[in-house]
Coordinates of C-alpha atoms and ligand atoms in Angstrom, one line a residue:
X533 CA -95.5 -22.3 163.1
X534 CA -98.5 -20.6 161.2
X535 CA -100.5 -22.7 159.2
X536 CA -99.8 -20.8 155.8
X537 CA -96.3 -22.4 156.4
X538 CA -97.3 -25.9 157.1
X539 CA -97.6 -28.8 154.4
X540 CA -98.6 -32.2 154.6
X541 CA -97.7 -34.6 151.7
X542 CA -96.9 -38.0 150.9
X543 CA -94.5 -39.7 148.5
X544 CA -96.6 -42.4 146.3
X545 CA -95.1 -44.8 143.6
X546 CA -94.9 -48.0 142.2
X547 CA -92.8 -50.6 144.6
X548 CA -89.1 -49.9 144.3
X549 CA -89.6 -46.7 142.6
X550 CA -87.6 -45.3 145.4
X551 CA -89.8 -43.6 147.8
X552 CA -88.0 -44.7 150.9
X553 CA -84.8 -43.2 149.1
X554 CA -86.3 -40.1 148.6
X555 CA -87.7 -39.7 151.9
X556 CA -84.2 -40.4 153.2
X557 CA -82.7 -37.7 151.3
X558 CA -85.5 -35.2 152.2
X559 CA -84.4 -36.0 156.1
X560 CA -80.7 -35.4 155.0
X561 CA -81.4 -32.0 153.2
X562 CA -83.4 -30.7 156.1
X563 CA -81.2 -31.8 158.6
X564 CA -83.5 -34.2 160.5
X565 CA -80.5 -37.1 160.1
X566 CA -76.9 -36.4 159.0
X567 CA -76.0 -36.7 155.5
X568 CA -73.6 -39.4 154.6
X569 CA -74.4 -41.3 157.8
X570 CA -74.1 -44.5 155.9
X571 CA -78.0 -45.1 156.9
X572 CA -80.4 -45.8 154.2
X573 CA -84.1 -46.3 153.9
X574 CA -84.3 -44.7 157.6
X575 CA -87.6 -44.7 157.9
X576 CA -88.0 -48.3 157.3
X577 CA -85.5 -49.1 160.2
X578 CA -86.7 -47.2 163.0
X579 CA -87.5 -49.1 165.9
X580 CA -91.1 -48.4 165.8
X581 CA -90.7 -49.8 162.3
X582 CA -89.3 -52.8 163.6
X583 CA -91.8 -53.2 166.4
X584 CA -94.5 -53.1 163.9
X585 CA -93.2 -55.3 161.2
X586 CA -93.3 -55.6 157.8
X587 CA -97.2 -54.7 157.6
X588 CA -96.3 -51.3 158.8
X589 CA -97.7 -48.9 156.7
X590 CA -97.8 -45.2 157.2
X591 CA -94.6 -43.8 158.7
X592 CA -94.6 -40.2 159.2
X593 CA -92.0 -37.4 159.8
X594 CA -92.2 -33.6 160.4
X595 CA -89.2 -31.8 159.0
X596 CA -88.3 -28.3 159.5
X597 CA -86.9 -26.5 156.3
X598 CA -85.9 -22.6 155.8
X599 CA -87.1 -21.6 152.2
X600 CA -86.6 -18.1 151.1
X601 CA -85.7 -16.9 154.9
X602 CA -89.0 -18.4 156.3
X603 CA -89.3 -21.5 158.4
X604 CA -91.6 -24.3 157.2
X605 CA -93.1 -27.6 158.7
X606 CA -93.3 -30.1 156.3
X607 CA -95.0 -33.5 157.3
X608 CA -94.3 -36.3 155.3
X609 CA -96.3 -39.3 155.5
X610 CA -95.2 -42.4 154.1
X611 CA -97.8 -44.4 152.8
X612 CA -98.5 -48.2 152.4
X613 CA -97.5 -49.1 148.9
X614 CA -99.8 -52.2 148.1
X615 CA -103.3 -52.1 147.4
X616 CA -104.2 -54.5 150.1
X617 CA -104.0 -51.3 152.2
X618 CA -105.3 -49.0 149.8
X619 CA -108.1 -48.2 152.5
X620 CA -105.1 -46.9 154.8
X621 CA -103.6 -44.9 151.9
X622 CA -106.8 -43.4 151.7
X623 CA -106.8 -42.2 155.2
X624 CA -103.4 -41.2 155.3
X625 CA -104.0 -38.9 152.2
X626 CA -106.9 -37.4 154.2
X627 CA -103.9 -35.8 156.2
X628 CA -102.4 -34.6 153.1
X629 CA -102.9 -31.6 150.7
X630 CA -100.4 -32.8 148.0
X631 CA -98.4 -36.0 147.3
X632 CA -95.2 -36.5 145.3
X633 CA -96.0 -38.9 142.3
X634 CA -92.6 -40.8 141.9
X635 CA -91.8 -42.9 138.8
X636 CA -88.7 -44.7 137.9
X637 CA -87.2 -43.2 134.7
X638 CA -86.3 -46.5 133.3
X639 CA -89.3 -48.7 134.2
X640 CA -91.7 -45.9 133.5
X641 CA -95.5 -45.8 134.6
X642 CA -96.5 -49.0 136.3
X643 CA -99.9 -50.6 137.4
X644 CA -99.5 -49.1 141.0
X645 CA -98.6 -45.7 139.6
X646 CA -101.9 -45.5 138.0
X647 CA -103.7 -46.7 140.8
X648 CA -102.1 -44.4 143.3
X649 CA -102.3 -41.4 140.9
X650 CA -106.4 -42.0 140.6
X651 CA -106.6 -42.5 144.4
X652 CA -104.8 -38.9 144.8
X653 CA -106.6 -37.3 142.0
X654 CA -110.0 -38.5 143.3
X655 CA -109.2 -36.6 146.4
X656 CA -108.2 -33.5 144.6
X657 CA -104.7 -33.3 146.1
X658 CA -102.1 -31.3 144.1
X659 CA -99.8 -33.8 142.3
X660 CA -96.0 -33.0 142.0
X661 CA -94.9 -35.4 139.4
X662 CA -91.2 -36.6 140.1
X663 CA -89.2 -38.9 137.8
X664 CA -86.4 -41.0 139.7
X665 CA -83.1 -42.5 139.1
X666 CA -82.1 -40.0 135.9
X667 CA -78.9 -41.4 136.6
X668 CA -79.3 -44.8 135.4
X669 CA -77.6 -46.0 132.1
X670 CA -81.1 -46.5 130.4
X671 CA -83.2 -43.9 131.9
X672 CA -85.3 -42.4 129.4
X673 CA -87.1 -39.2 131.1
X674 CA -88.4 -37.8 128.0
X675 CA -90.5 -41.0 127.3
X676 CA -91.6 -41.2 130.9
X677 CA -92.7 -37.8 130.8
X678 CA -94.6 -38.2 127.6
X679 CA -96.4 -41.3 129.5
X680 CA -97.5 -39.0 132.5
X681 CA -98.7 -36.4 129.7
X682 CA -100.5 -39.2 127.8
X683 CA -102.4 -41.0 131.1
X684 CA -102.7 -38.0 133.4
X685 CA -102.6 -34.8 131.3
X686 CA -99.5 -33.8 133.6
X687 CA -97.9 -30.6 131.6
X688 CA -94.3 -32.0 130.6
X689 CA -93.1 -28.5 132.4
X690 CA -94.2 -29.9 135.6
X691 CA -92.3 -32.7 135.8
X692 CA -89.2 -33.0 138.0
X693 CA -86.3 -35.0 137.3
X694 CA -84.2 -36.2 140.2
X695 CA -81.6 -38.8 141.3
X696 CA -82.7 -39.8 145.0
X697 CA -79.6 -42.1 145.2
X698 CA -77.3 -39.4 144.1
X699 CA -79.0 -36.5 145.9
X700 CA -79.7 -34.5 142.7
X701 CA -82.7 -32.4 142.3
X702 CA -83.8 -32.9 145.8
X703 CA -84.0 -29.0 146.4
X704 CA -86.2 -28.8 143.7
X705 CA -88.8 -31.1 145.2
X706 CA -88.7 -29.2 148.5
X707 CA -89.3 -26.1 146.4
X708 CA -92.1 -27.6 144.2
X709 CA -93.6 -29.0 147.9
X710 CA -93.6 -25.4 149.3
X711 CA -94.7 -23.4 146.2
X712 CA -97.1 -25.8 144.4
X713 CA -98.9 -27.2 147.5
X714 CA -101.7 -25.5 149.5
X715 CA -101.6 -25.1 153.2
X716 CA -103.8 -27.2 155.3
X717 CA -107.7 -26.2 155.6
X718 CA -108.2 -26.4 159.3
X719 CA -109.5 -24.2 161.9
X720 CA -107.4 -23.1 164.9
X721 CA -110.3 -21.7 166.8
X722 CA -112.7 -24.4 166.5
X723 CA -113.0 -27.1 169.2
X724 CA -110.5 -29.8 169.2
X725 CA -111.1 -32.5 166.4
X726 CA -108.2 -35.2 165.0
X727 CA -108.5 -38.0 162.7
X728 CA -106.4 -41.1 163.9
X729 CA -104.8 -42.3 160.6
X730 CA -102.5 -44.8 162.0
X731 CA -101.9 -47.0 165.3
X732 CA -99.6 -49.5 166.8
X733 CA -98.9 -51.0 170.0
X734 CA -96.1 -50.0 172.3
X735 CA -95.3 -52.5 175.2
X736 CA -95.2 -49.8 177.6
X737 CA -97.4 -47.3 176.7
X738 CA -100.3 -49.2 175.1
X739 CA -101.5 -48.0 171.9
X740 CA -99.9 -45.1 170.3
X741 CA -102.0 -43.0 167.6
X742 CA -100.7 -40.8 164.7
X743 CA -103.2 -37.9 164.3
X744 CA -103.8 -35.3 161.9
X745 CA -105.1 -32.4 163.9
X746 CA -108.0 -30.6 161.9
X747 CA -109.3 -28.1 164.2
X748 CA -108.4 -26.6 167.7
X749 CA -105.4 -28.1 169.6
X750 CA -104.3 -30.6 172.0
X751 CA -102.0 -30.9 175.1
X752 CA -100.9 -33.3 177.7
X753 CA -103.7 -33.8 180.3
X754 CA -106.6 -33.0 178.1
X755 CA -109.3 -35.6 178.0
X756 CA -110.3 -36.9 174.8
X757 CA -113.1 -39.2 173.7
X758 CA -113.7 -41.6 170.6
X759 CA -116.6 -41.0 168.5
X760 CA -116.5 -44.8 167.7
X761 CA -116.2 -46.2 170.8
X762 CA -117.2 -43.2 173.0
X763 CA -114.7 -44.1 175.4
X764 CA -113.0 -41.2 177.2
X765 CA -109.1 -41.0 177.8
X766 CA -106.4 -38.7 179.4
X767 CA -103.6 -37.6 177.0
X768 CA -100.4 -38.9 178.6
X769 CA -98.1 -38.0 175.9
X770 CA -97.9 -35.7 172.9
X771 CA -95.0 -35.8 170.5
X772 CA -93.5 -35.0 167.0
X773 CA -91.7 -37.9 164.8
X774 CA -88.5 -36.1 163.6
X775 CA -88.2 -39.1 163.0
X776 CA -87.2 -40.0 166.6
X777 CA -90.0 -39.2 168.8
X778 CA -89.8 -35.7 170.4
X779 CA -91.7 -34.7 173.0
X780 CA -94.1 -31.5 172.5
X781 CA -96.2 -29.4 174.4
X782 CA -98.9 -29.2 172.1
X783 CA -100.2 -29.8 168.5
X784 CA -102.3 -27.5 166.9
X785 CA -104.6 -27.6 163.7
X786 CA -102.7 -28.8 160.5
X787 CA -100.2 -30.8 162.3
X788 CA -99.3 -34.3 162.7
X789 CA -98.4 -36.2 165.8
X790 CA -98.3 -39.1 168.1
X791 CA -100.3 -39.3 171.1
X792 CA -100.5 -41.8 173.9
X793 CA -103.5 -42.2 176.2
X794 CA -103.2 -45.5 177.9
X795 CA -105.1 -47.4 175.5
X796 CA -104.5 -51.0 176.4
X797 CA -104.4 -52.8 172.9
X798 CA -104.5 -51.4 169.5
X799 CA -107.9 -52.6 169.1
X800 CA -109.0 -49.5 170.9
X801 CA -107.2 -47.2 168.4
X802 CA -109.4 -47.2 165.5
X803 CA -107.7 -46.1 162.3
X804 CA -110.3 -43.8 160.8
X805 CA -111.9 -42.8 164.0
X806 CA -112.2 -39.1 164.9
X807 CA -111.2 -37.9 168.4
X808 CA -112.6 -35.0 170.3
X809 CA -112.4 -33.3 173.8
X810 CA -114.7 -35.2 176.0
X811 CA -116.5 -31.8 177.1
X812 CA -117.5 -30.5 173.5
X813 CA -119.5 -32.9 170.9
X814 CA -118.1 -32.7 167.2
X815 CA -119.4 -34.3 164.1
X816 CA -116.7 -37.1 162.8
X817 CA -114.4 -36.5 160.2
X818 CA -115.0 -39.3 158.0
X819 CA -117.4 -42.1 157.8
X820 CA -115.8 -44.7 160.1
X821 CA -115.3 -48.1 158.3
X822 CA -113.1 -50.7 159.8
X823 CA -111.1 -52.7 157.4
X824 CA -112.8 -54.9 155.5
X825 CA -111.0 -58.4 155.2
X826 CA -111.0 -59.9 151.5
X827 CA -109.3 -63.4 151.7
X828 CA -109.7 -65.8 154.6
X829 CA -107.8 -68.8 155.3
X830 CA -108.0 -71.6 158.1
X831 CA -105.2 -71.6 160.5
X832 CA -104.6 -75.1 162.2
X833 CA -101.5 -76.2 164.3
X834 CA -99.6 -79.1 162.8
X835 CA -99.9 -80.6 165.9
X836 CA -102.7 -80.2 168.5
X837 CA -100.2 -80.0 171.3
X838 CA -98.7 -76.8 169.7
X839 CA -102.6 -75.4 170.0
X840 CA -101.8 -73.1 172.8
X841 CA -98.4 -71.7 171.5
X842 CA -100.0 -71.0 168.2
X843 CA -103.0 -69.3 170.0
X844 CA -100.5 -67.0 171.8
X845 CA -98.6 -66.1 168.5
X846 CA -102.0 -65.6 166.9
X847 CA -103.2 -63.2 169.7
X848 CA -99.6 -61.4 169.9
X849 CA -99.6 -60.6 166.2
X850 CA -103.0 -59.7 165.5
X851 CA -102.6 -57.2 168.5
X852 CA -99.9 -55.5 166.2
X853 CA -101.9 -55.8 163.2
X854 CA -105.5 -54.9 163.8
X855 CA -106.6 -55.6 160.6
X856 CA -106.5 -59.2 160.8
X857 CA -110.0 -61.0 161.7
X858 CA -110.0 -63.7 163.9
X859 CA -112.4 -66.6 164.4
X860 CA -112.2 -69.9 166.2
X861 CA -112.8 -73.0 163.6
X862 CA -112.4 -76.5 164.3
X863 CA -112.5 -79.4 161.4
X864 CA -112.2 -82.8 161.9
X865 CA -109.2 -83.6 160.2
X866 CA -107.2 -80.7 161.6
X867 CA -108.6 -80.2 164.8
X868 CA -109.2 -76.9 166.6
X869 CA -107.8 -73.6 165.0
X870 CA -109.1 -70.5 163.3
X871 CA -110.2 -68.7 160.4
X872 CA -108.4 -65.6 159.5
X873 CA -109.6 -62.8 157.5
X874 CA -106.9 -60.6 155.6
X875 CA -107.0 -57.6 153.4
X876 CA -105.4 -59.4 150.5
X877 CA -103.1 -62.1 149.6
X878 CA -100.0 -60.2 150.5
X879 CA -101.3 -59.3 153.9
X880 CA -101.8 -63.2 154.7
X881 CA -98.6 -64.1 153.2
X882 CA -96.8 -61.6 155.5
X883 CA -98.9 -62.7 158.4
X884 CA -98.1 -66.2 158.2
X885 CA -94.4 -65.5 157.3
X886 CA -94.5 -63.4 160.6
X887 CA -95.8 -66.6 162.6
X888 CA -93.0 -68.8 161.4
X889 CA -90.2 -66.2 161.6
X890 CA -91.1 -64.4 164.6
X891 CA -92.9 -67.1 166.6
X892 CA -91.5 -70.3 165.3
X893 CA -95.0 -71.4 164.8
X894 CA -95.2 -73.9 161.9
X895 CA -99.0 -73.7 161.2
X896 CA -101.1 -75.6 158.2
X897 CA -102.7 -72.9 156.2
X898 CA -105.7 -73.9 154.0
X899 CA -106.0 -72.6 150.8
X900 CA -107.2 -68.8 150.9
X901 CA -111.0 -68.3 150.0
X902 CA -113.0 -65.2 149.2
X903 CA -116.2 -64.4 150.9
X904 CA -119.3 -65.8 148.6
X905 CA -122.8 -64.1 148.8
X906 CA -125.5 -66.8 148.7
X907 CA -129.2 -66.1 148.0
X908 CA -130.8 -69.2 149.4
X909 CA -134.1 -70.5 148.3
X910 CA -136.9 -69.5 150.2
X911 CA -137.9 -71.7 153.3
X912 CA -140.7 -71.1 155.6
X913 CA -138.0 -70.5 158.0
X914 CA -135.6 -68.2 156.4
X915 CA -138.7 -66.4 155.1
X916 CA -139.7 -65.9 158.8
X917 CA -136.1 -64.8 159.9
X918 CA -135.1 -62.8 156.7
X919 CA -131.9 -64.8 156.3
X920 CA -132.2 -65.6 153.1
X921 CA -128.5 -63.9 152.3
X922 CA -125.6 -65.8 153.9
X923 CA -122.1 -64.7 153.4
X924 CA -119.5 -68.0 153.3
X925 CA -115.9 -67.5 153.6
X926 CA -115.0 -71.2 154.3
X927 CA -115.9 -73.7 151.1
X928 CA -116.8 -76.3 153.7
X929 CA -119.7 -74.1 155.0
X930 CA -120.8 -73.6 151.3
X931 CA -124.4 -74.9 151.3
X932 CA -125.7 -77.8 149.0
X933 CA -126.6 -76.5 145.4
X934 CA -130.3 -77.4 146.0
X935 CA -130.7 -75.1 148.5
X936 CA -129.2 -72.0 146.5
X937 CA -131.2 -69.7 144.7
X938 CA -127.9 -67.4 143.2
X939 CA -124.7 -67.2 144.2
X940 CA -122.4 -64.1 143.8
X941 CA -118.4 -63.7 144.1
X942 CA -116.3 -60.8 144.6
X943 CA -115.1 -59.0 141.7
X944 CA -112.1 -56.7 141.1
X945 CA -110.9 -54.3 138.5
X946 CA -107.5 -55.0 137.5
X947 CA -105.0 -52.8 135.8
X948 CA -102.0 -54.7 134.1
X949 CA -99.4 -52.4 132.1
X950 CA -96.9 -54.6 130.0
X951 CA -94.3 -54.2 127.0
X952 CA -96.6 -54.9 124.2
X953 CA -94.5 -58.3 123.3
X954 CA -95.9 -60.0 126.2
X955 CA -99.5 -58.8 125.4
X956 CA -100.5 -62.4 123.6
X957 CA -99.7 -64.5 126.8
X958 CA -101.0 -61.5 129.2
X959 CA -104.4 -61.7 127.4
X960 CA -104.6 -65.5 127.7
X961 CA -103.6 -65.4 131.5
X962 CA -106.6 -62.9 132.0
X963 CA -109.3 -65.1 129.6
X964 CA -108.0 -68.1 131.6
X965 CA -108.9 -66.4 134.9
X966 CA -112.5 -65.6 133.6
X967 CA -111.4 -62.1 133.0
X968 CA -113.3 -59.6 131.0
X969 CA -111.6 -56.8 129.0
X970 CA -112.8 -53.5 129.9
X971 CA -109.9 -51.3 128.0
X972 CA -106.7 -51.6 126.2
X973 CA -104.4 -48.7 125.2
X974 CA -100.9 -47.9 124.2
X975 CA -99.5 -45.5 126.8
X976 CA -96.4 -45.1 124.6
X977 CA -94.7 -46.9 121.6
X978 CA -94.4 -50.5 123.1
X979 CA -96.2 -50.6 126.3
X980 CA -99.9 -51.3 126.8
X981 CA -102.2 -50.6 129.6
X982 CA -104.9 -53.5 130.3
X983 CA -108.0 -53.2 132.4
X984 CA -110.0 -56.3 133.2
X985 CA -113.1 -57.3 135.5
X986 CA -111.7 -60.3 137.3
X987 CA -113.1 -62.6 140.0
X988 CA -111.0 -62.1 143.0
X989 CA -110.8 -65.6 143.6
X990 CA -108.9 -65.9 140.4
X991 CA -106.3 -63.6 141.3
X992 CA -105.8 -64.4 144.9
X993 CA -103.4 -67.7 144.7
X994 CA -101.0 -67.3 142.0
X995 CA -102.1 -64.7 139.4
X996 CA -99.2 -61.9 140.0
X997 CA -96.3 -64.9 140.0
X998 CA -97.7 -66.4 136.9
X999 CA -98.2 -62.8 135.2
X1000 CA -94.5 -62.2 136.5
X1001 CA -93.3 -65.2 135.0
X1002 CA -94.9 -65.0 131.4
X1003 CA -93.7 -61.5 131.1
X1004 CA -90.1 -62.0 132.3
X1005 CA -91.0 -59.7 135.0
X1006 CA -92.1 -56.8 132.9
X1007 CA -95.6 -56.7 133.6
X1008 CA -97.1 -55.2 136.6
X1009 CA -100.5 -55.7 138.3
X1010 CA -102.7 -53.9 140.5
X1011 CA -106.4 -54.0 141.6
X1012 CA -109.2 -52.5 143.3
X1013 CA -112.5 -53.9 144.5
X1014 CA -115.5 -53.9 142.5
X1015 CA -118.2 -55.5 144.7
X1016 CA -120.4 -58.7 143.8
X1017 CA -121.4 -60.3 140.8
X1018 CA -123.8 -63.3 140.1
X1019 CA -121.9 -66.5 139.2
X1020 CA -122.5 -70.2 138.2
X1021 CA -120.4 -71.5 141.4
X1022 CA -120.2 -75.0 142.4
X1023 CA -118.7 -76.7 145.4
X1024 CA -116.3 -79.5 144.6
X1025 CA -115.9 -81.9 147.3
X1026 CA -113.2 -84.4 147.6
X1027 CA -114.0 -88.1 148.7
X1028 CA -111.8 -90.6 150.0
X1029 CA -113.2 -93.9 149.8
X1030 CA -116.8 -92.3 150.0
X1031 CA -115.9 -90.0 152.8
X1032 CA -116.3 -86.2 152.1
X1033 CA -112.8 -84.4 153.3
X1034 CA -114.2 -80.7 153.8
X1035 CA -110.8 -79.6 154.3
X1036 CA -110.2 -80.2 150.5
X1037 CA -113.7 -78.6 149.4
X1038 CA -113.1 -76.2 146.8
X1039 CA -115.5 -73.6 145.6
X1040 CA -115.1 -73.2 141.3
X1041 CA -117.0 -71.8 138.4
X1042 CA -118.8 -74.1 136.7
X1043 CA -116.8 -74.2 133.6
X1044 CA -113.8 -75.3 135.7
X1045 CA -115.3 -78.0 137.9
X1046 CA -114.3 -80.8 135.7
X1047 CA -110.5 -79.5 135.2
X1048 CA -109.9 -78.6 138.8
X1049 CA -111.7 -81.8 139.9
X1050 CA -109.3 -84.0 137.4
X1051 CA -106.2 -81.9 138.5
X1052 CA -107.0 -82.7 142.2
X1053 CA -107.7 -86.1 142.0
X1054 CA -104.3 -86.7 140.0
X1055 CA -102.6 -84.8 142.6
X1056 CA -104.1 -86.7 145.3
X1057 CA -103.3 -90.0 143.9
X1058 CA -99.7 -88.8 143.8
X1059 CA -99.6 -87.4 147.3
X1060 CA -101.3 -90.0 149.4
X1061 CA -98.9 -92.6 150.4
X1062 CA -100.0 -96.2 149.8
X1063 CA -102.2 -97.7 152.5
X1064 CA -103.2 -101.2 153.5
X1065 CA -106.4 -100.9 151.5
X1066 CA -107.2 -99.5 148.3
X1067 CA -108.2 -95.6 148.3
X1068 CA -110.8 -94.6 146.0
X1069 CA -110.4 -91.0 145.4
X1070 CA -113.2 -88.6 144.0
X1071 CA -113.9 -85.5 142.8
X1072 CA -117.6 -84.8 143.1
X1073 CA -119.8 -81.7 142.3
X1074 CA -123.5 -81.2 142.4
X1075 CA -124.0 -84.9 143.3
X1076 CA -121.8 -86.0 140.3
X1077 CA -118.2 -87.6 140.0
X1078 CA -116.2 -85.5 137.9
X1079 CA -112.9 -87.6 138.1
X1080 CA -112.0 -90.8 140.1
X1081 CA -108.7 -92.2 140.7
X1082 CA -107.7 -95.6 142.6
X1083 CA -104.7 -95.7 145.0
X1084 CA -103.5 -99.4 145.1
X1085 CA -102.9 -101.0 148.5
X1086 CA -99.2 -101.2 149.2
X1087 CA -97.5 -102.2 152.7
X1088 CA -94.5 -100.0 153.0
X1089 CA -91.7 -102.4 155.0
X1090 CA -88.7 -100.1 155.1
X1091 CA -86.6 -102.6 156.7
X1092 CA -87.6 -105.6 154.2
X1093 CA -84.3 -105.6 152.5
X1094 CA -82.4 -105.6 155.8
X1095 CA -82.5 -109.2 156.6
X1096 CA -80.3 -110.0 159.7
X1097 CA -78.0 -107.4 159.0
X1098 CA -77.4 -104.4 161.3
X1099 CA -79.8 -104.1 164.1
X1100 CA -78.9 -100.2 164.9
X1101 CA -79.7 -99.4 161.4
X1102 CA -83.1 -101.2 161.4
X1103 CA -84.0 -99.6 164.8
X1104 CA -83.2 -96.4 163.1
X1105 CA -85.6 -96.9 160.2
X1106 CA -88.2 -97.9 162.1
X1107 CA -87.7 -94.8 164.3
X1108 CA -88.0 -92.5 161.2
X1109 CA -91.0 -94.4 160.1
X1110 CA -92.8 -93.7 163.3
X1111 CA -91.6 -90.2 163.1
X1112 CA -92.9 -89.8 159.6
X1113 CA -96.3 -91.3 160.7
X1114 CA -96.5 -88.6 163.5
X1115 CA -97.1 -85.9 160.9
X1116 CA -99.9 -87.9 159.2
X1117 CA -103.3 -86.9 159.9
X1118 CA -106.2 -89.6 159.9
X1119 CA -108.8 -89.0 157.4
X1120 CA -111.6 -91.3 156.8
X1121 CA -109.5 -93.9 158.2
X1122 CA -106.3 -92.9 155.8
X1123 CA -103.4 -91.3 156.8
X1124 CA -102.8 -87.9 154.7
X1125 CA -99.4 -86.2 155.3
X1126 CA -100.0 -82.8 156.8
X1127 CA -98.6 -81.0 153.5
X1128 CA -101.6 -82.6 151.5
X1129 CA -103.9 -79.8 152.3
X1130 CA -101.8 -77.1 151.1
X1131 CA -100.2 -79.0 148.2
X1132 CA -103.3 -80.0 146.6
X1133 CA -104.8 -76.8 146.6
X1134 CA -101.8 -75.1 145.1
X1135 CA -102.8 -74.5 141.1
Ligands
GDP2211 P1 -89.4 -47.9 147.5 O1 -89.9 -49.4 147.6 O2 -90.3 -47.4 146.3 O3 -89.4 -47.4 148.7 O4 -87.9 -48.0 146.9 P2 -86.3 -47.7 147.5 O5 -86.2 -46.2 148.0 O6 -86.6 -48.9 148.6 O7 -85.7 -48.0 146.2 C1 -85.6 -49.0 145.5 C2 -84.3 -49.4 145.0 O8 -84.1 -48.4 143.9 C3 -82.8 -49.7 145.7 O9 -82.2 -50.3 145.6 C4 -82.4 -47.9 145.7 O10 -81.1 -48.0 145.8 C5 -82.8 -48.0 144.2 N1 -82.8 -46.4 143.8 C6 -83.5 -45.6 144.4 N2 -83.4 -44.2 143.8 C7 -82.7 -44.5 142.8 C8 -82.0 -43.4 142.1 O11 -82.0 -42.3 141.9 N3 -81.2 -44.0 141.2 C9 -80.9 -45.3 141.1 N4 -79.8 -45.9 140.3 N5 -81.4 -46.3 142.0 C10 -82.2 -45.7 143.0
MG2212 MG1 -89.6 -48.6 150.7

């Protein structure tokens, strides 16, 4: 198929606005799958998707469509919806010349619609605005059209109206893709060059890479080289996804396809890497930038006997999700474990859920932390080594305040869209999270879009849930990375009978030290079971005690009331008590239930 008849595009939308459903209809309409086959969200259910699990991002499919007598090759590249994966959305968009911006006719423009629009707009992509779900009773496409015009300068006559569910207007979407989108700007005569924009692991064939061919062509048997690792591979398989894998002889410039070349792990197939024929040197297509973890958490086996099985589960999962960073870690209370880095909180949640569901692991996760940047006070030694600037992603390792010259925390720009009846509580929430308002504007009669500068650490735990709760589910939120900002941070340390429990350390803004310290102490007082001796619980920061509570001694004799009585019952109770003890961790001679570490850090 000539370059002029290729269109590469993706569908971008806020979650639940109908991306997958529209993709299904496009597949049916072009004959890639049978109509009314009773299947839905086909792209989500492919074998590859199952193998790649929930973090799966770009799903691609090549469609053939005959339009006015000519055959067109349409490559649909599904992008990950969540901002955690926005670096990968960017890469997927590199292979596209246009996007379908899908908006729910009832919900209208939401926070991720805005974020996605600007991502595509910033890349100079042609945007086809489509309002979906016009069949809904409360659909108000005129209002959504006005929002699109007001926010993005989109002309009302450009906006398509469809119902993906009922299959209405699908033809108009295909027509717009062919008529409005440019064909790929590529060179078929130049030496082969392609961008890897997704990869996953196949048990039998090793890492498979989804590539966008920018120049030249590639066939089975060719030798390729990675710009990033300089390693050379022989191409073993070349295929198209339609959506099942179909072997192809060759991929030409402008095309998207899957290659396999016996890479042993997905760590070798770097997303964002450029590959070329080993015989000729080319310039890389984009600056190569590995995904940068933003949120870190300690992961420990609940019992050291499970250390090996947890390690194997983590190894298998990271093979599948190379964006997770892994470092070994150990802690006096929790033993040997790992410190894992994630692209965002959703990513972390998905990962820990997969550990449990797919591997039956029940690890202890410490509270998530961001990476702080610290400028140490000059000392003879760090001036010599030039190590005055350090990065810390584990509160336990945060240096003493006397050593710190200046501390910095990562910031984000958050976008919130809310019906104006919830504006008051939403603004209060942002202020409570140390947000600084950048802008506020009405996007129509009763909806407001707010932008805030927010510290990342204030939104990673429960910001999104709280926002949903206070707005009855109507407010939406999205954020983007915005560098570091100097901040007055202190380390809050918990002491049990005078002994610091580093696992419970927390980095907080100075204005919050008192409240957070107080809360933690009260919570610990309630969670820690009474023991033989009195326990003093203290929250200390910068050498000052901010809060203190005592836990009175108490001997819990579960069988006390069963004098004489039933022996078996008595045995059972003692056995239960022993089992309970096993789940305890000894910290400063005090046994803490394993949940303490998680519970206490929930806000
Ligand atoms: P995604 O998260 O953007 O991929 O959204 P999905 O395609 O999974 O759709 C989310 C929900 O909206 C599903 O329950 C769909 O059945 C529903 N949906 C999608 N398109 C339409 C439509 O045109 N009309 C109606 N009424 N519901 C739709
Ligand atoms: Mg979907």
